[in-house]
XYZ file of C-alpha atoms in Angstrom:
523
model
C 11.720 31.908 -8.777
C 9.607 30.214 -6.359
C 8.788 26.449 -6.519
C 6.499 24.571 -4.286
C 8.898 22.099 -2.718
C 6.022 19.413 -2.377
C 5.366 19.740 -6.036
C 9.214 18.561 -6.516
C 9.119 15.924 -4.092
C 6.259 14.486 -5.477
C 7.405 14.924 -9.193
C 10.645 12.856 -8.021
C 8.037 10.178 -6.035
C 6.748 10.011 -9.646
C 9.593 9.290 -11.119
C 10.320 6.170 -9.285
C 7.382 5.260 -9.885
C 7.432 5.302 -13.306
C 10.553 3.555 -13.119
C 9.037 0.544 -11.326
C 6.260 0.547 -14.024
C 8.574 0.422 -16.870
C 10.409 -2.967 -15.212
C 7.506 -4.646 -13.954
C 4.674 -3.518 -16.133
C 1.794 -5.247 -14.628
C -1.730 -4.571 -13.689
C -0.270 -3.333 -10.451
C 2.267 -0.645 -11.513
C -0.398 0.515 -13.363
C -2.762 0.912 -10.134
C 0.735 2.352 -8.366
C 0.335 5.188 -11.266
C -3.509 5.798 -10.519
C -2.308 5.675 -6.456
C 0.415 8.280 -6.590
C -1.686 11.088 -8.844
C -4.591 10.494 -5.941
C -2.043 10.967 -3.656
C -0.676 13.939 -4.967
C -4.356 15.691 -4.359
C -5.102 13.959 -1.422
C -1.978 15.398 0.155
C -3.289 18.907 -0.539
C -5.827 18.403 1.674
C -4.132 17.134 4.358
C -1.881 19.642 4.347
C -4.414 22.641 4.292
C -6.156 20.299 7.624
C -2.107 20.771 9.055
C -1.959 24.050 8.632
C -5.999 25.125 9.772
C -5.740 22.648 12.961
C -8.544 20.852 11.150
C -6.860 17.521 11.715
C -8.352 14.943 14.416
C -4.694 14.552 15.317
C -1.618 16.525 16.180
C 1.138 15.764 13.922
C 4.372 16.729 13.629
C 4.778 20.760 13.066
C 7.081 22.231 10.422
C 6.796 19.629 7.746
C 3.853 18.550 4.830
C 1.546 15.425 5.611
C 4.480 13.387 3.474
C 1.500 11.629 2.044
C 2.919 10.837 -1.766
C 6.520 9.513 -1.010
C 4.760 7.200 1.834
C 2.056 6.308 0.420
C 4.310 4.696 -2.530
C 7.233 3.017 -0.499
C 4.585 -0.561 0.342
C 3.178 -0.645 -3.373
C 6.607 -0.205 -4.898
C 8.113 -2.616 -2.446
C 6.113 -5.097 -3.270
C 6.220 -4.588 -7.175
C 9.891 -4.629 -6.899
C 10.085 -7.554 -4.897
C 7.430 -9.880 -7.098
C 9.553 -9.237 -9.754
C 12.651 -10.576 -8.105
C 10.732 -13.330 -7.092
C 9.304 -14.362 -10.288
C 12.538 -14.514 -11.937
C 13.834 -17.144 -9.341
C 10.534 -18.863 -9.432
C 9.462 -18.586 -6.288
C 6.094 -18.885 -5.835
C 5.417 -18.572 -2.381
C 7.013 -15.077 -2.324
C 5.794 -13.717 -5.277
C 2.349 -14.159 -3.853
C 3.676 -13.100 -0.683
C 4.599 -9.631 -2.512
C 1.296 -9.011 -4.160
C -0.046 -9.007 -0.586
C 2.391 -6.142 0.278
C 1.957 -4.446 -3.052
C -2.206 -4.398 -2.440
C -2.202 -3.663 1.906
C 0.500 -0.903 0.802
C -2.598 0.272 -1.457
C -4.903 -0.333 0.762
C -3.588 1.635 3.797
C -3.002 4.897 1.389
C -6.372 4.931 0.142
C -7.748 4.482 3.759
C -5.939 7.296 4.763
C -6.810 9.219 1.899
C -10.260 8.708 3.055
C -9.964 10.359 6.328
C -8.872 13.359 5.092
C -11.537 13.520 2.236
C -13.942 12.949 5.346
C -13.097 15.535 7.346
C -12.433 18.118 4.523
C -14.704 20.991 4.261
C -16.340 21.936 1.830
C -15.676 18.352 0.519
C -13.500 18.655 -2.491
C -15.492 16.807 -5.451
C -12.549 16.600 -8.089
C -10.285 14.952 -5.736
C -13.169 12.485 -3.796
C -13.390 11.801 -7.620
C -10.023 11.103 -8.873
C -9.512 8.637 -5.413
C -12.543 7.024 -6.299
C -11.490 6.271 -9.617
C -8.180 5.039 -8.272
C -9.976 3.183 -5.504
C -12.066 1.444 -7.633
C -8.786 0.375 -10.347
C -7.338 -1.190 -7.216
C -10.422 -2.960 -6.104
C -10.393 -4.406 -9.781
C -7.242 -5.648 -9.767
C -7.431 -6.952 -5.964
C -10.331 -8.750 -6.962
C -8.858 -10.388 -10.159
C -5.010 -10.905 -8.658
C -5.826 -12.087 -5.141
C -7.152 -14.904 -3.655
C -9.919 -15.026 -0.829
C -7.295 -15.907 2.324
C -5.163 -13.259 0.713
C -7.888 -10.666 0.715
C -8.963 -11.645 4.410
C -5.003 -11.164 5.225
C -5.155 -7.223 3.663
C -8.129 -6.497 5.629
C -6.999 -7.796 9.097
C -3.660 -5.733 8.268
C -6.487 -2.414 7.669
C -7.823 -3.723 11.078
C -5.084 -4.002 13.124
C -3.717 -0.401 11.373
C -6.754 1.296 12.261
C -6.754 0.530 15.827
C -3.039 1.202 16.192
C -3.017 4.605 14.910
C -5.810 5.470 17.348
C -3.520 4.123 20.108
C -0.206 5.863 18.928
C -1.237 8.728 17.218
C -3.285 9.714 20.766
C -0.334 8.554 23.019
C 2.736 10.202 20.590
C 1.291 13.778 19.964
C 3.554 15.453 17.462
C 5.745 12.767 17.294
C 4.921 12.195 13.364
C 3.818 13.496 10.112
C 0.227 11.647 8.639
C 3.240 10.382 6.101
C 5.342 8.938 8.924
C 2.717 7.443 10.754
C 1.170 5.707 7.226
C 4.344 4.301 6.985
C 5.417 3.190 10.843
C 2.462 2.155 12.280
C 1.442 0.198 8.543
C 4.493 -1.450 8.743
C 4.251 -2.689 12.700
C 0.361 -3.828 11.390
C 1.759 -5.815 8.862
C 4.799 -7.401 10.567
C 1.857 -7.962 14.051
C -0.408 -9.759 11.246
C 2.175 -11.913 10.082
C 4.197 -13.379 13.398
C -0.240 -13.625 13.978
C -0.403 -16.010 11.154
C 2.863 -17.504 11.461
C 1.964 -18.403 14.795
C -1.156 -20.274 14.413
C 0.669 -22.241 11.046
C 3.743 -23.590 13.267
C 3.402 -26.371 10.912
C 3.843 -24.094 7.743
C 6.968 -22.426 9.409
C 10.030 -22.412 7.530
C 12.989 -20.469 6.415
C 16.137 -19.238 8.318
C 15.875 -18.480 12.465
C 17.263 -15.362 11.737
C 13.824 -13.947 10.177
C 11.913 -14.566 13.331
C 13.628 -12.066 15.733
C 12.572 -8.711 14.100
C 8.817 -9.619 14.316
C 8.866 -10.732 18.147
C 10.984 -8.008 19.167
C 8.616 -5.432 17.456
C 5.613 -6.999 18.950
C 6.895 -6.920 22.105
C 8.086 -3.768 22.110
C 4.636 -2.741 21.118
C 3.280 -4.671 24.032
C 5.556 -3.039 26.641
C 5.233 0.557 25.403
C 1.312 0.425 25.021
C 0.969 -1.381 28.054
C 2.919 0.821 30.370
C 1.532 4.047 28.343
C -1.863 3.874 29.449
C -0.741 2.033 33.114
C 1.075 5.397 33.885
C -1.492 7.785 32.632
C -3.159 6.389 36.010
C 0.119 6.562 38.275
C 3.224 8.222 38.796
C 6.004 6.533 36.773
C 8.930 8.754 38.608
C 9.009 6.698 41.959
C 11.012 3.727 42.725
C 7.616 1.351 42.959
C 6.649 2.274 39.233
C 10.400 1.762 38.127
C 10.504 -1.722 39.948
C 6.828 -2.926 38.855
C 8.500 -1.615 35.040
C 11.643 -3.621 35.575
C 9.618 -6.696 36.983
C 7.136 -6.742 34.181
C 9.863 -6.123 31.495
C 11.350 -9.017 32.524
C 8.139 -11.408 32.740
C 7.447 -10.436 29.376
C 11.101 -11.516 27.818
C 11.378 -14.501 29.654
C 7.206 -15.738 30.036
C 6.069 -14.601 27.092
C 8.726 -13.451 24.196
C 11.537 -16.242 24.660
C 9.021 -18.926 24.767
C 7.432 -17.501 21.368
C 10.882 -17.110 19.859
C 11.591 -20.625 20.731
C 8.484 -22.281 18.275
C 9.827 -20.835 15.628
C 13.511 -21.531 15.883
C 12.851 -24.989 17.873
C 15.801 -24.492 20.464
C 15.973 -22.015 23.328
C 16.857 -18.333 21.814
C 19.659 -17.881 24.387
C 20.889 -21.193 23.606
C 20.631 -20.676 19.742
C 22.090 -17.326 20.346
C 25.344 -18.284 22.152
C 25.653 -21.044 19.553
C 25.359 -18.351 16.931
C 27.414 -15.954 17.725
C 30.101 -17.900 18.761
C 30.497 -19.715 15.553
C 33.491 -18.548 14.074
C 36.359 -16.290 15.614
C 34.985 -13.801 12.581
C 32.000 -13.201 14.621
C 33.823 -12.678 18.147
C 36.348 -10.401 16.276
C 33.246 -8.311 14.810
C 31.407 -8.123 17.994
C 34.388 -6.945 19.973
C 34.662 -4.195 17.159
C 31.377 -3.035 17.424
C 31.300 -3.037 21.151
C 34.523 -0.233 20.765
C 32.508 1.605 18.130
C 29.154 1.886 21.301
C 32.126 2.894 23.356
C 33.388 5.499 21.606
C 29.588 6.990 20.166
C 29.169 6.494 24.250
C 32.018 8.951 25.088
C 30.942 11.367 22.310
C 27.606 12.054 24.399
C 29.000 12.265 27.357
C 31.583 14.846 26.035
C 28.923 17.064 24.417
C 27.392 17.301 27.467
C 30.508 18.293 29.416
C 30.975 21.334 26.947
C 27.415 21.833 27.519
C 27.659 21.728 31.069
C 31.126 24.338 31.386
C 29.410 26.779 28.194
C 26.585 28.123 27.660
C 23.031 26.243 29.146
C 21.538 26.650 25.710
C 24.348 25.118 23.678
C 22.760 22.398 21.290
C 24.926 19.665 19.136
C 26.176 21.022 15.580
C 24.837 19.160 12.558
C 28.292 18.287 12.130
C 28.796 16.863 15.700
C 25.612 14.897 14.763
C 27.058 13.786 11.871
C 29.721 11.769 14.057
C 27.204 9.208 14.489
C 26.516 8.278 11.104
C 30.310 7.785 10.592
C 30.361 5.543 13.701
C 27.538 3.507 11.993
C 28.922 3.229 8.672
C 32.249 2.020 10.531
C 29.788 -0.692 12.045
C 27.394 -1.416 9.239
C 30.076 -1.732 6.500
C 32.574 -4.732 8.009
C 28.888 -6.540 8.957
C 27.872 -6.133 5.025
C 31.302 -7.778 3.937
C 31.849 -10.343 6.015
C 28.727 -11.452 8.197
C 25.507 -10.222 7.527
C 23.676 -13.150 8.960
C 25.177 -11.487 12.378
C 24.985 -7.873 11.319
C 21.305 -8.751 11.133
C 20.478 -10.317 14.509
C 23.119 -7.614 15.999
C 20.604 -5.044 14.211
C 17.734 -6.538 15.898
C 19.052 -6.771 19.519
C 20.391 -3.230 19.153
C 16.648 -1.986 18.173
C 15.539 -3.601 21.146
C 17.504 -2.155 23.621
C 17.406 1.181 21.840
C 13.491 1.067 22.584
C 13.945 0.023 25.632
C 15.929 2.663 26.651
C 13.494 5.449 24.730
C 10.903 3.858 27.179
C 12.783 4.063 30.164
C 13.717 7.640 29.352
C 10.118 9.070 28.374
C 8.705 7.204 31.299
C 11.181 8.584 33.564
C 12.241 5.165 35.059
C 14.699 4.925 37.653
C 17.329 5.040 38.038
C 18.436 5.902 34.047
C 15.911 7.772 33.376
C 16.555 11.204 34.014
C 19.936 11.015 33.356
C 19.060 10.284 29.732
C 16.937 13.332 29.751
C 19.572 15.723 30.320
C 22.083 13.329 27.803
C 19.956 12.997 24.754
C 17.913 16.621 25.156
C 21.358 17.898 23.466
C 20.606 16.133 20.376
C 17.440 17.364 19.426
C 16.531 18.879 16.586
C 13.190 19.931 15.246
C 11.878 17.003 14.530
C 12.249 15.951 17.889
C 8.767 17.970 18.639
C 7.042 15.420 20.588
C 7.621 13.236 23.663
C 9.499 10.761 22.114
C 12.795 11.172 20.610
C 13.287 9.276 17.810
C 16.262 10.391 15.687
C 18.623 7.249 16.576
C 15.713 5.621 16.210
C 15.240 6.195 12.378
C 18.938 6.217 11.789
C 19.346 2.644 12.655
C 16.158 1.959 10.993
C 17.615 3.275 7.920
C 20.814 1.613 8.107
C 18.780 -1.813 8.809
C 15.825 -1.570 6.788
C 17.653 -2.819 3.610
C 19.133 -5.799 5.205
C 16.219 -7.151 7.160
C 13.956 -6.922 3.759
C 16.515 -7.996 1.665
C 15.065 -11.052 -0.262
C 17.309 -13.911 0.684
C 15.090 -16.741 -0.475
C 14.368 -15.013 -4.095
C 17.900 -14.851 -4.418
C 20.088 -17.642 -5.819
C 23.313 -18.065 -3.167
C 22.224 -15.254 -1.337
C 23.286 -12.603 -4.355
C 21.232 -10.382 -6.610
C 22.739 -9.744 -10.028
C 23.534 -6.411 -11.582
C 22.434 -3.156 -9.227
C 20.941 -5.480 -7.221
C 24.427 -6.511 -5.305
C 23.923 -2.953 -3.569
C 20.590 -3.587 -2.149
C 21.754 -4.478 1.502
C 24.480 -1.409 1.562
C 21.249 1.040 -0.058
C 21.297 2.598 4.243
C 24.762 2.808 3.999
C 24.724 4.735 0.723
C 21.541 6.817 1.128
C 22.344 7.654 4.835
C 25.438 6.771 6.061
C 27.263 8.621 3.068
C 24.528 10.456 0.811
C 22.802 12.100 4.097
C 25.958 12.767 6.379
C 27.978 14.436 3.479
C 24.694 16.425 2.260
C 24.438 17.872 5.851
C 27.884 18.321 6.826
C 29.190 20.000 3.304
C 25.814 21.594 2.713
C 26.314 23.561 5.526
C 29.820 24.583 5.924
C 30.203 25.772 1.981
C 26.880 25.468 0.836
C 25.719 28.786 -0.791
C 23.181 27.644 -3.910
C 20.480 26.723 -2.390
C 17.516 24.535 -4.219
C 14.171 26.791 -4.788
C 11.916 26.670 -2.310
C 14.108 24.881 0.363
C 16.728 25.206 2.400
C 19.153 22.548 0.788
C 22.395 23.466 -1.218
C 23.598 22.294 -4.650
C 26.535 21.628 -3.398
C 25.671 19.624 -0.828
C 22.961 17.799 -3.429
C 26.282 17.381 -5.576
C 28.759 16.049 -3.015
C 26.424 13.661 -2.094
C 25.732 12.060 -5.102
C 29.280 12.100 -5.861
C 30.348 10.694 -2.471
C 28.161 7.728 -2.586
C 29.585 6.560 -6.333
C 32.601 6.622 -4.341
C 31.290 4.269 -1.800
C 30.045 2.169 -4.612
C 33.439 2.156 -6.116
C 34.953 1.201 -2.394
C 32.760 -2.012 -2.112
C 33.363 -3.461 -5.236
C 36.526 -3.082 -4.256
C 36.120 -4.838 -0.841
C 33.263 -6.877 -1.485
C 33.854 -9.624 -3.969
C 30.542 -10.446 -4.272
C 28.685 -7.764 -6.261
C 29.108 -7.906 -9.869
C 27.367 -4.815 -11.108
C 27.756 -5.924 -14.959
C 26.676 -2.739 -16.989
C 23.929 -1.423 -14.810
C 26.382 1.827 -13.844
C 23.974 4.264 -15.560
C 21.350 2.587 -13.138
C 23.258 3.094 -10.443
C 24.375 6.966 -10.613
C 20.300 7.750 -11.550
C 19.020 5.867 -8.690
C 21.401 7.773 -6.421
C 20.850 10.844 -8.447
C 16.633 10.736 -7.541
C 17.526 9.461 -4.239
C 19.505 12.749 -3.427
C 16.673 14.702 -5.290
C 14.409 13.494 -2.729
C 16.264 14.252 0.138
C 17.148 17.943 -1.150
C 12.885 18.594 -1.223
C 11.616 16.300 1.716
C 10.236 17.465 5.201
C 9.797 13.892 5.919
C 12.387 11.838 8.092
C 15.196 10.966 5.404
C 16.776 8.537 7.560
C 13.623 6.654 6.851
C 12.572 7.594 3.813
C 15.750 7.642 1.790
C 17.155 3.950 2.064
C 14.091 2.978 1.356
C 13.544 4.180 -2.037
C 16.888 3.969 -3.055
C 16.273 0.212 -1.791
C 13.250 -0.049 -4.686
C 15.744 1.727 -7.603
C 18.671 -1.337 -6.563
C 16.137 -4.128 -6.555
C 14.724 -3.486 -10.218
């Protein structure tokens, strides 16, 4: 029998969904319900633009516009989160949460819009279901929302419309319309807030810690659209362009992104930094551990690349060789989650930064690494490596991080959630690091039932979910500080729909998967 694997992923988007409504039951879960069935049509006719070349842009090939499970990650975040909040009484954040719950909404409908727009003949039953949800969520922004709150969604809609112009015509095929909702929202949102943050110095507060992810994304942003359209004038392959790159690199860290870093923690980063680190003899001991772990994923590249190079030309990395890397990052991320996360978290950070930096110097061609990266990394690529960017290590530390740079310290009471919420942080390790890597690796080795419509095994579905209550059984074990009380049952069905999703998805499951399973832990 034949089953539409979109259909599945978005009954299992649903799902969630409804399982945020039934813990948070609120005028927006309700508009989250309205959201995901206008999805669900809308996504129909982005897919039909994919597959016609009727899209403005070109997206990623081989995979569906991704539009419900994206579309659903900000609204549910932010649902999940309030409700977190408002049982610690945090006011500040729970307001804080509606604004990610309604610019979550806000950037699916505008999308939405684009491809009722250039749809023809213009489908009337689904420019009339959107406009029914559009107008539930209007309601409810208008009656939940203050006036500087509403200002703060639209500048986010701003600053997201004239990003994905910039990316999605620099990064051809890099990403699904899903993927880019979901990237390029979430750099708008975290540009509007260090934006905010940094004309309120007065109003800043919290832990240093919080203030490196924003000014290394922004700056990151800065430097890649900056040199993107400089070298779509000049040659970026001779020593002059790799010098003026170096030189300009450099004058942005140290003149611009140092000095920023520095209002909001009040010392000088480096300073603060060698201070931090070198705290304890915990956080030396760590850091030399993870420095093996780089050189030892280091020497795995290199020796791929010697097989390559004495084999065949056209020898490519096995999914299980690929695999090697998520172990390596569970062996990092795990000691981090038990015993420092404060410095797993700024380690996170600077590792995102350089892993950019290097993903510049390589696409750029920048002397004198870039070529050899080239030939290193082209044996890694897999098919969703279609465009110029490669972006696989990318998502997988994204994945692993995600859940620990969102996790909400200040909504929780000694820096613990209760119940299932004691496995938010490890929800990358679970959903990737374990549920992904034992999916792949025994789904294709003894795999032989394969899901309808895709080409995912049972057994690998199986093994997963088994393999990560495992896990879960290994950190209580280890860490003494999650006390899952009798939320089990929660537990094995949030894995359960998290492994659903990742048998069904075309979408990048190293980003898509911690996520959600990040929602189910948090309720």
């Amino acid at each position: 029998m034949q089953i539409n694997p979109v259909l599945v992923e978005s009954t299992v988007v649903l799902a969630v969904v409804l399982c945020v409504h039934m813990a948070v039951w609120n005028q927006h879960s309700w508009c989250s319900i309205a959201l995901v069935i206008q999805a669900f049509y809308v996504q129909h006719k982005w897919d039909r633009l994919l597959r016609s070349g009727g899209a403005v842009f070109q997206f990623r090939p081989s995979a569906n516009s991704g539009i419900v499970p994206a579309s659903m990650v900000m609204p549910l975040l932010g649902l999940a989160l309030r409700e977190k909040c408002s049982a610690s009484g945090n006011v500040y954040f729970e307001r804080f949460s509606m604004v990610i719950t309604i610019t979550g909404m806000m950037l699916a409908l505008f999308l939405s819009l684009i491809a009722l727009g250039i749809t023809r003949p213009v489908p009337t039953n689904t420019c009339v279901i959107a406009g029914m949800a559009g107008s539930a969520i209007l309601y409810t922004t208008k009656q939940t929302l203050t006036v500087s709150e509403v200002i703060e969604v639209l500048e986010v809609l701003l600053i997201f419309v004239y990003l994905s112009l910039i990316v999605l015509y620099l990064l051809p095929r890099c990403f699904t319309p899903g993927e880019a909702l979901l990237i390029v929202g979430g750099i708008s949102f975290i540009v509007n807030q260090l934006i905010k943050r940094s004309l309120n110095l007065a109003e800043v507060k919290g832990d240093p810690v919080n203030y490196f992810l924003p000014v290394v994304v922004v700056g990151s942003l800065l430097l890649g659209v900056f040199f993107a359209l400089l070298f779509c004038f000049m040659e970026s392959e001779n020593w002059v362009s790799s010098l003026f790159f170096h030189m300009m690199t450099a004058v942005l860290v140290l003149g611009i992104l140092l000095p920023w870093l520095s209002l909001f923690i009040g010392r000088y980063p480096i300073m603060w930094l060698l201070d931090f680190i070198t705290l304890n003899d915990r956080r030396l001991c760590l850091l030399g551990y993870w420095v093996f772990l780089t050189s030892v994923a280091t020497c795995v590249v290199l020796h791929q690349n010697y097989q390559r190079q004495s084999g065949s030309k056209k020898h490519q990395a096995s999914t299980v060789v690929r695999k090697y890397f998520h172990l390596i990052v569970v062996a990092t991320y795990v000691p981090g989650l038990i015993y420092d996360r404060q410095l797993l978290h700024v380690a996170s950070v600077g590792c995102l930064a350089v892993f950019l930096f290097l993903e510049y110097v390589r696409y750029f061609r920048i002397r004198p690494l870039g070529q050899l990266l080239r030939q290193l990394l082209t044996l890694f690529l897999d098919e969703r490596d279609s465009g110029p960017l490669i972006l696989t290590h990318i998502y997988l530390l994204l994945g692993m991080s995600l859940p620990i740079w969102l996790f909400p310290g200040p909504c929780a009471p000694k820096g613990i959630l209760p119940g299932a919420g004691g496995l938010v942080p490890y929800a990358g390790v679970l959903a990737v690091g374990v549920g992904d890597t034992v999916a792949s690796v025994f789904g294709s080795t003894m795999g032989e039932i394969r899901w309808p419509g895709t080409k995912k095994t049972m057994e690998g579905t199986a093994t997963s979910v088994f393999a990560q209550i495992i896990a879960v059984a290994v950190f209580l074990i280890f860490d003494g500080s999650i006390n899952l009380n009798s939320t089990y049952s929660w537990i094995v069905g949030s894995i359960t729909l998290v492994a659903m999703l990742e048998a069904y998805t075309s979408q990048i499951d190293n980003l898509l998967l911690p996520l959600y399973l990040f929602i189910l832990l948090l309720l």
